[in-house]
Short mmCIF file of C-alpha atoms in Angstrom, two decimals:
data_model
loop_
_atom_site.label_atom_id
_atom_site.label_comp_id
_atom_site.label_asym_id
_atom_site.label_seq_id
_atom_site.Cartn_x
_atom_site.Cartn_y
_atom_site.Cartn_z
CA UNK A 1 58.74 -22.98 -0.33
CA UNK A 2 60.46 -20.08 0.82
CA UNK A 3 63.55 -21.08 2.61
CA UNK A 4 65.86 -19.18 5.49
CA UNK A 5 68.50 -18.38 3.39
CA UNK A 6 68.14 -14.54 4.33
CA UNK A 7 69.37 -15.44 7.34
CA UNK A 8 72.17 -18.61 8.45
CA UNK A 9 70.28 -21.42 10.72
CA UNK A 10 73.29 -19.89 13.38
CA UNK A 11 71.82 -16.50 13.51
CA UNK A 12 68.51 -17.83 13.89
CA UNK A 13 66.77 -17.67 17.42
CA UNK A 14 66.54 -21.44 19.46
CA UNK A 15 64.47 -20.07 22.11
CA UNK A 16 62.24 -17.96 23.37
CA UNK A 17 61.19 -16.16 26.44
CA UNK A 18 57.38 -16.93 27.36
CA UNK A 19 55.42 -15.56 30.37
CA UNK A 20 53.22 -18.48 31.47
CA UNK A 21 49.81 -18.56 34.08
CA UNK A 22 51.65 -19.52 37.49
CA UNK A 23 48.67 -19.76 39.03
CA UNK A 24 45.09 -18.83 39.29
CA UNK A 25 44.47 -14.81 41.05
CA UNK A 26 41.67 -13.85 43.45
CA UNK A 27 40.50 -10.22 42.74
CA UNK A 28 43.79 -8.40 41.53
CA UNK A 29 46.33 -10.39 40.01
CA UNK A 30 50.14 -10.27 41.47
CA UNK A 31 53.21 -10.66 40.31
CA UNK A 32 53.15 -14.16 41.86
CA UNK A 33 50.25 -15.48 39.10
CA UNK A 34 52.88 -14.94 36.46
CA UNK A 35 56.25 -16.92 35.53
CA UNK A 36 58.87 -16.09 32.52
CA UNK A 37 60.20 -19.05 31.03
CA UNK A 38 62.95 -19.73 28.68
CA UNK A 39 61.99 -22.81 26.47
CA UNK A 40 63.49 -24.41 23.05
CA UNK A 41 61.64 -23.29 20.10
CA UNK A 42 60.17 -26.37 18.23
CA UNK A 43 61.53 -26.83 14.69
CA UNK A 44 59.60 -25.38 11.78
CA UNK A 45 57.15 -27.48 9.63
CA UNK A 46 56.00 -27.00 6.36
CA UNK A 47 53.77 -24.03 6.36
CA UNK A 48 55.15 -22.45 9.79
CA UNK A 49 56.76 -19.50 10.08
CA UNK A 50 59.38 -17.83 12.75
CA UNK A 51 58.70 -14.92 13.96
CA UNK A 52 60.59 -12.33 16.13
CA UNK A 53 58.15 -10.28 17.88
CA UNK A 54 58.55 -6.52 18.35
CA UNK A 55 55.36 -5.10 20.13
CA UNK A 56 52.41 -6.81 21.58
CA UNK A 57 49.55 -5.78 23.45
CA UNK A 58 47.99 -6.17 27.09
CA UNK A 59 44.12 -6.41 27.62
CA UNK A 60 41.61 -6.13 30.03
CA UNK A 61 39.34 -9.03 28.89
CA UNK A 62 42.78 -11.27 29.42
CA UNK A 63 41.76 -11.16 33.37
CA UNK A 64 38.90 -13.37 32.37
CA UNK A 65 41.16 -15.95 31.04
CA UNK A 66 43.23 -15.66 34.14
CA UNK A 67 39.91 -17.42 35.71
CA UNK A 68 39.21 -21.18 35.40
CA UNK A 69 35.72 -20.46 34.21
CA UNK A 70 33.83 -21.44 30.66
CA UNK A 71 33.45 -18.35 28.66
CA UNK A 72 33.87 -16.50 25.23
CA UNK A 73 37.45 -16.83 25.16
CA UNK A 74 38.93 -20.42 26.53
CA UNK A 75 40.68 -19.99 29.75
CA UNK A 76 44.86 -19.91 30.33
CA UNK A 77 45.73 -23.14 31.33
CA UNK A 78 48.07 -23.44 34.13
CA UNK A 79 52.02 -23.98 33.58
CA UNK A 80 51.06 -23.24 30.01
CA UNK A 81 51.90 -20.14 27.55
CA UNK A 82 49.66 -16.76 28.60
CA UNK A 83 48.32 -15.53 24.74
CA UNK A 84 47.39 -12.50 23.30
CA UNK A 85 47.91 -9.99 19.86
CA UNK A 86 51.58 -9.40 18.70
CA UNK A 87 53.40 -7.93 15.55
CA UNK A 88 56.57 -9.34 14.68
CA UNK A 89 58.99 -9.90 11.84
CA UNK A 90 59.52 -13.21 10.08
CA UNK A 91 62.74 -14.67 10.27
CA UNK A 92 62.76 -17.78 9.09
CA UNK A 93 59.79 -19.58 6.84
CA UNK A 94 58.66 -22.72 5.52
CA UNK A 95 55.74 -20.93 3.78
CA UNK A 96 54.43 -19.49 0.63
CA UNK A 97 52.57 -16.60 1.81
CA UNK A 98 55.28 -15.50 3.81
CA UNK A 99 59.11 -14.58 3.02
CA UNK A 100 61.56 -13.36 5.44
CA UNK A 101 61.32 -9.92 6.60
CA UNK A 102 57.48 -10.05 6.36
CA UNK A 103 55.81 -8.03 9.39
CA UNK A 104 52.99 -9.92 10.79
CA UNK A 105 50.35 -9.97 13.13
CA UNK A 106 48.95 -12.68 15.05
CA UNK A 107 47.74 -14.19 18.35
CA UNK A 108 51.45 -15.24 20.05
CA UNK A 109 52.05 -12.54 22.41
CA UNK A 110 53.26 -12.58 25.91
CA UNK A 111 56.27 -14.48 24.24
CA UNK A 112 59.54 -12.90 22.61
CA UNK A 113 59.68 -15.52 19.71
CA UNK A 114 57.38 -18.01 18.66
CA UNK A 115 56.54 -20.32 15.60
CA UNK A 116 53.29 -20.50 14.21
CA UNK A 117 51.55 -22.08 11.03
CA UNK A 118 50.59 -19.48 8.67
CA UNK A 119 47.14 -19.85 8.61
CA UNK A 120 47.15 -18.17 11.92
CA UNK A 121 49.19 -14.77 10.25
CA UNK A 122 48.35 -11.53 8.57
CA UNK A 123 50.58 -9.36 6.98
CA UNK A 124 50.13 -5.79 7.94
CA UNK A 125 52.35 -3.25 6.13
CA UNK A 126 54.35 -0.91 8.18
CA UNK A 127 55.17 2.00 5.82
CA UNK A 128 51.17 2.57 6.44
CA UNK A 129 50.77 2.64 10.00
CA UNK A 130 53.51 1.82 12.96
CA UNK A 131 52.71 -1.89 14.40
CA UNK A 132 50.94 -0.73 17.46
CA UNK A 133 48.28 0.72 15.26
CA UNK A 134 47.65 -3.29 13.90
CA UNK A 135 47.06 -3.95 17.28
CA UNK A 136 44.84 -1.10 18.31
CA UNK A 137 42.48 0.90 15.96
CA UNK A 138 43.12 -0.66 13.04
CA UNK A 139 43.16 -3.98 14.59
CA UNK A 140 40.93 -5.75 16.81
CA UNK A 141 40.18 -2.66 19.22
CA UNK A 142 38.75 -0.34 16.35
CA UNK A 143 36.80 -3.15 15.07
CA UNK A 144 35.42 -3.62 18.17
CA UNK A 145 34.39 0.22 18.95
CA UNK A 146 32.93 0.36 15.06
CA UNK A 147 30.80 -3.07 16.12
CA UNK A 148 29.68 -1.99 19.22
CA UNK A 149 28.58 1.61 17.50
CA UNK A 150 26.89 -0.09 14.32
CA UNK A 151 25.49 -3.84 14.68
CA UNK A 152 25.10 -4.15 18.09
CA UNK A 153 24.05 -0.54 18.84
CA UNK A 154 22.03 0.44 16.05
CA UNK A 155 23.69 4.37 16.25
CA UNK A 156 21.36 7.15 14.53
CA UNK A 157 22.59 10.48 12.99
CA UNK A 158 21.52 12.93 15.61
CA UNK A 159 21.91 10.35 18.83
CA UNK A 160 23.31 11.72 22.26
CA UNK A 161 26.08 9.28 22.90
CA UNK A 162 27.74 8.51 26.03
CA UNK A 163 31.34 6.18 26.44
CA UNK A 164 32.80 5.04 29.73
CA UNK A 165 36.11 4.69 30.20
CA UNK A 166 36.42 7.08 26.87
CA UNK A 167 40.21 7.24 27.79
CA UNK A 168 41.13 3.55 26.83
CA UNK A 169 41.75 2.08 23.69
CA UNK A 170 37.95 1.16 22.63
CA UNK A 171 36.27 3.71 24.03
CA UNK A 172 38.58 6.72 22.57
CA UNK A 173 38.10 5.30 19.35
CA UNK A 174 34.30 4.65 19.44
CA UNK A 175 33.58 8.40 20.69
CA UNK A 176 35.78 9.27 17.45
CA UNK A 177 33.65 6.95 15.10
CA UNK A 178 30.43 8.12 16.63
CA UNK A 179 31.15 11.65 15.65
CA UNK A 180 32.32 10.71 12.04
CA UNK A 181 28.83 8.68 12.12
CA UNK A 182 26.80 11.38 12.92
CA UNK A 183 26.63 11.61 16.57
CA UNK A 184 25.26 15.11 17.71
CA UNK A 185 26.90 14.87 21.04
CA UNK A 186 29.56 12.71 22.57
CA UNK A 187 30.11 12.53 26.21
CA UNK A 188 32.53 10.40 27.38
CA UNK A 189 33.86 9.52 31.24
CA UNK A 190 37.73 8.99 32.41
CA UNK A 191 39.47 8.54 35.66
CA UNK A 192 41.50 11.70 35.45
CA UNK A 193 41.28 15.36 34.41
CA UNK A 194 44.28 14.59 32.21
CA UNK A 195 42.41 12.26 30.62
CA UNK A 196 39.35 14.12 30.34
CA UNK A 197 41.10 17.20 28.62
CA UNK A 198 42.70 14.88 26.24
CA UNK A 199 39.00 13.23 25.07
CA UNK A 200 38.17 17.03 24.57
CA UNK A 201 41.33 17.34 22.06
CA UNK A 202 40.11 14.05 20.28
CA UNK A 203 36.73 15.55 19.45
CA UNK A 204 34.50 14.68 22.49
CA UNK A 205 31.83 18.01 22.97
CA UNK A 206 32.12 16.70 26.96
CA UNK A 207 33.72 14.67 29.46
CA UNK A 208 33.86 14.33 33.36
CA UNK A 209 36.50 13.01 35.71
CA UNK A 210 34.56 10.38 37.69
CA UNK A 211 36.73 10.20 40.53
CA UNK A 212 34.83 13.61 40.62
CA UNK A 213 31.83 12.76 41.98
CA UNK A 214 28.72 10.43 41.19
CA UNK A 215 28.34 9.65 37.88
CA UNK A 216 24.57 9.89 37.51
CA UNK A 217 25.10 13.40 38.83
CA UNK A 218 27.87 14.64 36.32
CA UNK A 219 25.98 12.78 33.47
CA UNK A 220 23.11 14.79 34.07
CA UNK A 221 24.98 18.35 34.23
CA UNK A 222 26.81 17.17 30.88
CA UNK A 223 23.61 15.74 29.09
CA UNK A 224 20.65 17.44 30.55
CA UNK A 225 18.20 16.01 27.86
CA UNK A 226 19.36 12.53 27.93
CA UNK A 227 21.01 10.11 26.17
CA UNK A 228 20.13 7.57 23.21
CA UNK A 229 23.00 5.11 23.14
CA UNK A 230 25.63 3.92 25.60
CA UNK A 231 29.32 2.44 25.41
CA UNK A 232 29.35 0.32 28.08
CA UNK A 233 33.01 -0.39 28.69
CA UNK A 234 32.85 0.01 32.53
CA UNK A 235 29.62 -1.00 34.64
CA UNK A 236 28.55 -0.54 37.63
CA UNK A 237 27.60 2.97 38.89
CA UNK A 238 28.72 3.44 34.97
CA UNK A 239 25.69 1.15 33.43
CA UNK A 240 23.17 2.46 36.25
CA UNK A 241 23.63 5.98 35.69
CA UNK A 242 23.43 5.47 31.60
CA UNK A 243 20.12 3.92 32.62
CA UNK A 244 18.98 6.74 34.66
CA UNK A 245 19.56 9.41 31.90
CA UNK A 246 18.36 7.03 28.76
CA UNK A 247 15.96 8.33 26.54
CA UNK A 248 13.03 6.24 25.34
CA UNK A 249 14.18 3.85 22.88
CA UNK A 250 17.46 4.41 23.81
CA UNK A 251 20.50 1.40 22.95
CA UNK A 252 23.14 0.26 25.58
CA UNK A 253 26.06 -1.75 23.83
CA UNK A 254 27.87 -3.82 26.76
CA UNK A 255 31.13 -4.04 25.69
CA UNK A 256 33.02 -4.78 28.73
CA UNK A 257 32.64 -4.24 32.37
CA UNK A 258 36.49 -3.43 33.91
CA UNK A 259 34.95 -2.14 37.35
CA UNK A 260 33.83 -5.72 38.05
CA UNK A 261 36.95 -7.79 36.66
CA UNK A 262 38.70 -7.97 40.05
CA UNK A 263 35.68 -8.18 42.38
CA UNK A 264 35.69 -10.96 44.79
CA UNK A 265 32.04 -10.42 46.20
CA UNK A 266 28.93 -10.34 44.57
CA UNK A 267 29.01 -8.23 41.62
CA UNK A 268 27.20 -5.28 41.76
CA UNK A 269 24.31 -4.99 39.30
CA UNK A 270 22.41 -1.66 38.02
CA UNK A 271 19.75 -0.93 41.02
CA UNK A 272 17.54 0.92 38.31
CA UNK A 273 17.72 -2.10 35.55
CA UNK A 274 13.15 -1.27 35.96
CA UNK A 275 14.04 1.77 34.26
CA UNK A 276 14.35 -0.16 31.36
CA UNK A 277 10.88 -1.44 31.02
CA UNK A 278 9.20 2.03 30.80
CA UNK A 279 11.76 3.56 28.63
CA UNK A 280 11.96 0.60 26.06
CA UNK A 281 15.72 0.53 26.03
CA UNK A 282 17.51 -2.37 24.41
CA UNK A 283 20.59 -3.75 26.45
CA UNK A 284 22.56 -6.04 24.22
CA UNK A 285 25.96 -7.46 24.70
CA UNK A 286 28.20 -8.57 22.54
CA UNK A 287 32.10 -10.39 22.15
CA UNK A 288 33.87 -9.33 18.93
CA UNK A 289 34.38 -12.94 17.73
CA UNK A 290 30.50 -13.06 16.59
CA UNK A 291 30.83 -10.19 14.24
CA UNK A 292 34.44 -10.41 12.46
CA UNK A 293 32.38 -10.70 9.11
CA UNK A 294 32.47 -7.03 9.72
CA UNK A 295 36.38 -6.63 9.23
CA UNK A 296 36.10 -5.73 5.56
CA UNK A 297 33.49 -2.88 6.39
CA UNK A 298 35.39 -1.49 8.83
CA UNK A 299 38.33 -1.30 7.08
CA UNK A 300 36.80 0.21 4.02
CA UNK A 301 34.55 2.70 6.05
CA UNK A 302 36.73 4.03 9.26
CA UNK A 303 40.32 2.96 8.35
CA UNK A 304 40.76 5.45 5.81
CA UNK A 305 39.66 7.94 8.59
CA UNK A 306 42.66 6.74 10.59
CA UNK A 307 45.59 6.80 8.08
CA UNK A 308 44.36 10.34 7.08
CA UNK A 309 44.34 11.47 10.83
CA UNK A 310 40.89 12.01 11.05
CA UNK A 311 41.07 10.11 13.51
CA UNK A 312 43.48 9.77 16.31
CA UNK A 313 44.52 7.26 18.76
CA UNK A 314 46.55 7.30 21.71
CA UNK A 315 49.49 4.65 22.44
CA UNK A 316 51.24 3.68 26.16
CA UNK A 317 54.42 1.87 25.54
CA UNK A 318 56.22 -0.10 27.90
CA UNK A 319 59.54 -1.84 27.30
CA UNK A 320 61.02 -5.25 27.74
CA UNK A 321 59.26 -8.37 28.20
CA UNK A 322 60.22 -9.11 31.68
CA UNK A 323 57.17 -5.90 32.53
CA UNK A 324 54.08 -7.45 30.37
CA UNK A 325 53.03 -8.20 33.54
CA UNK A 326 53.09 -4.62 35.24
CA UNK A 327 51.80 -3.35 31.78
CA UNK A 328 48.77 -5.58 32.12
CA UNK A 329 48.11 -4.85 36.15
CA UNK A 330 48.50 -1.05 34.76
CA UNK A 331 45.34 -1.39 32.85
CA UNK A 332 43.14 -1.94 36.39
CA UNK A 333 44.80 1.36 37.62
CA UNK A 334 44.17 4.06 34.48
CA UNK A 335 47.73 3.43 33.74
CA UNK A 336 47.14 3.96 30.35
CA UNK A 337 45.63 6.24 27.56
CA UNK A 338 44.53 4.37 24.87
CA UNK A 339 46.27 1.40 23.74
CA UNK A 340 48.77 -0.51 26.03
CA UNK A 341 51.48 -2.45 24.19
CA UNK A 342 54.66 -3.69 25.52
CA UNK A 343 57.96 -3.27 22.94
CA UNK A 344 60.46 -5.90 23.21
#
């Protein structure tokens, strides 16, 4: 076993600092739903390692946790550690794949320390990427935009693709893939004209503000033949217009749907879902857990893209633990482009 000789048991962290679920929101979580801890860290078994984290990442599918509902992803429990992706550097390890000084990813975020069994590590290499790129595009989120393109979306060489909320982390990445795939036009939709004139630098042939005006209506002006296949990251007035402007035969990959995360009402549903009947369009959602056999094709088809730069990606960084919890309530407000990660 590999031992913690590279560094004395009296240099080694005790505790940790942990955000846990306070309590349960209604529509837009507040500072009052959170609570940082300081707890002992639990003493390492065989096979565990300790690792000091150094970046991890805030998502919007985490508000569904927040909720005391049965879905994909188990709830937070109350009183109990909040979880999410994190990169870190082992310290201290009772375990043969891992020696000190190893930089790993794994699932113990929201937390400045933590100790975890190795089975529940990977170890991503630094000198190829910085560690918020093992939580973004070459993590999770690109696997998720390549998924949502390929096996859920069926994408053609030639389609008229459009992405909502382009600007974020999945979306920026998917209108990327879709033009390395063949796409012969990629629209995509953001909450700002900043953002819109960055999707323009990162390959998009158009994008539109939609604080601008109705979508339907700058959809049309922006693909006045149509559309085959929608990246549905938004929904709402989002989904409805993509309807509107399908093609027949066209795909919608439903991928997320932020605008309805906080609602407290009814949610709102597409008014024109009919449309769908006549046009012979295939809505199909999908959670990224049912398709991680893909992993190895991603990495082998679309990583090399990213380590080359022919694809980019866009990082938001904010510091200090004691502000995961702005970071997160950032992501409801366009606080970020691309990727949202917290540095500790």
């Amino acid at each position: 076993m590999t031992s913690t000789d590279a560094l004395s048991t009296t240099e080694l962290p005790t505790t940790t600092q942990q955000w846990v679920l306070a309590s349960r929101p209604t529509g837009l979580p507040t500072d009052e739903n959170f609570r940082l801890e300081t707890v002992d860290l639990p003493e390492l078994n065989d096979g565990d390692i300790l690792v000091a984290n150094s970046v991890a990442t805030v998502d919007p599918y985490m508000r569904g946790r927040m909720n005391d509902t049965k879905s994909y992803v188990p709830p937070f429990q109350l009183d109990q550690p909040m979880t999410g992706g994190a990169v870190g550097t082992v310290l201290a390890s009772k375990s043969d794949k891992f020696q000190v000084g190893d930089a790993v990813r794994h699932s113990y975020g929201w937390q400045t320390n933590a100790v975890i069994a190795d089975s529940e590590a990977t170890p991503v290499d630094l000198n190829v990427a910085p560690a918020a790129a093992y939580l973004g595009i070459l993590g999770l989120t690109g696997l998720t935009a390549y998924v949502g393109l390929t096996a859920v979306g069926e994408m053609k060489e030639g389609d008229v693709v459009f992405i909502s909320g382009a600007a974020g982390a999945v979306g920026s990445a998917a209108g990327q893939f879709a033009k390395q795939m063949g796409a012969s036009r990629v629209i995509g939709s953001a909450g700002s004209d900043e953002k819109v004139e960055r999707l323009l630098e990162l390959g998009f042939d158009a994008a539109f503000n939609y604080n601008d005006g109705p979508v339907a209506e700058q959809l049309a002006k922006t693909a006045p033949e149509g559309i085959d296949f929608y990246f549905d990251n938004v929904g709402g007035d989002h989904l409805e217009a993509a309807i509107g402007a399908m093609r027949t035969f066209g795909r919608v990959a439903m991928c997320g749907a932020i605008s309805q995360y906080n609602n407290t009402g009814a949610p709102t549903g597409p008014r024109n879902l009919a449309l769908a009947i006549g046009k012979c369009i295939t809505l199909r959602g999908f959670v990224l857990g049912k398709y991680l056999h893909l992993a190895g094709e991603f990495q082998e088809r679309m990583a090399p893209q990213v380590v080359s730069g022919k694809v980019a990606y866009d990082v938001t960084t904010r510091h200090g633990i004691e502000n995961m919890p702005a970071a997160f309530l950032e992501l409801f407000s366009g606080g970020n482009t691309g990727k949202m990660v917290v540095e500790f």
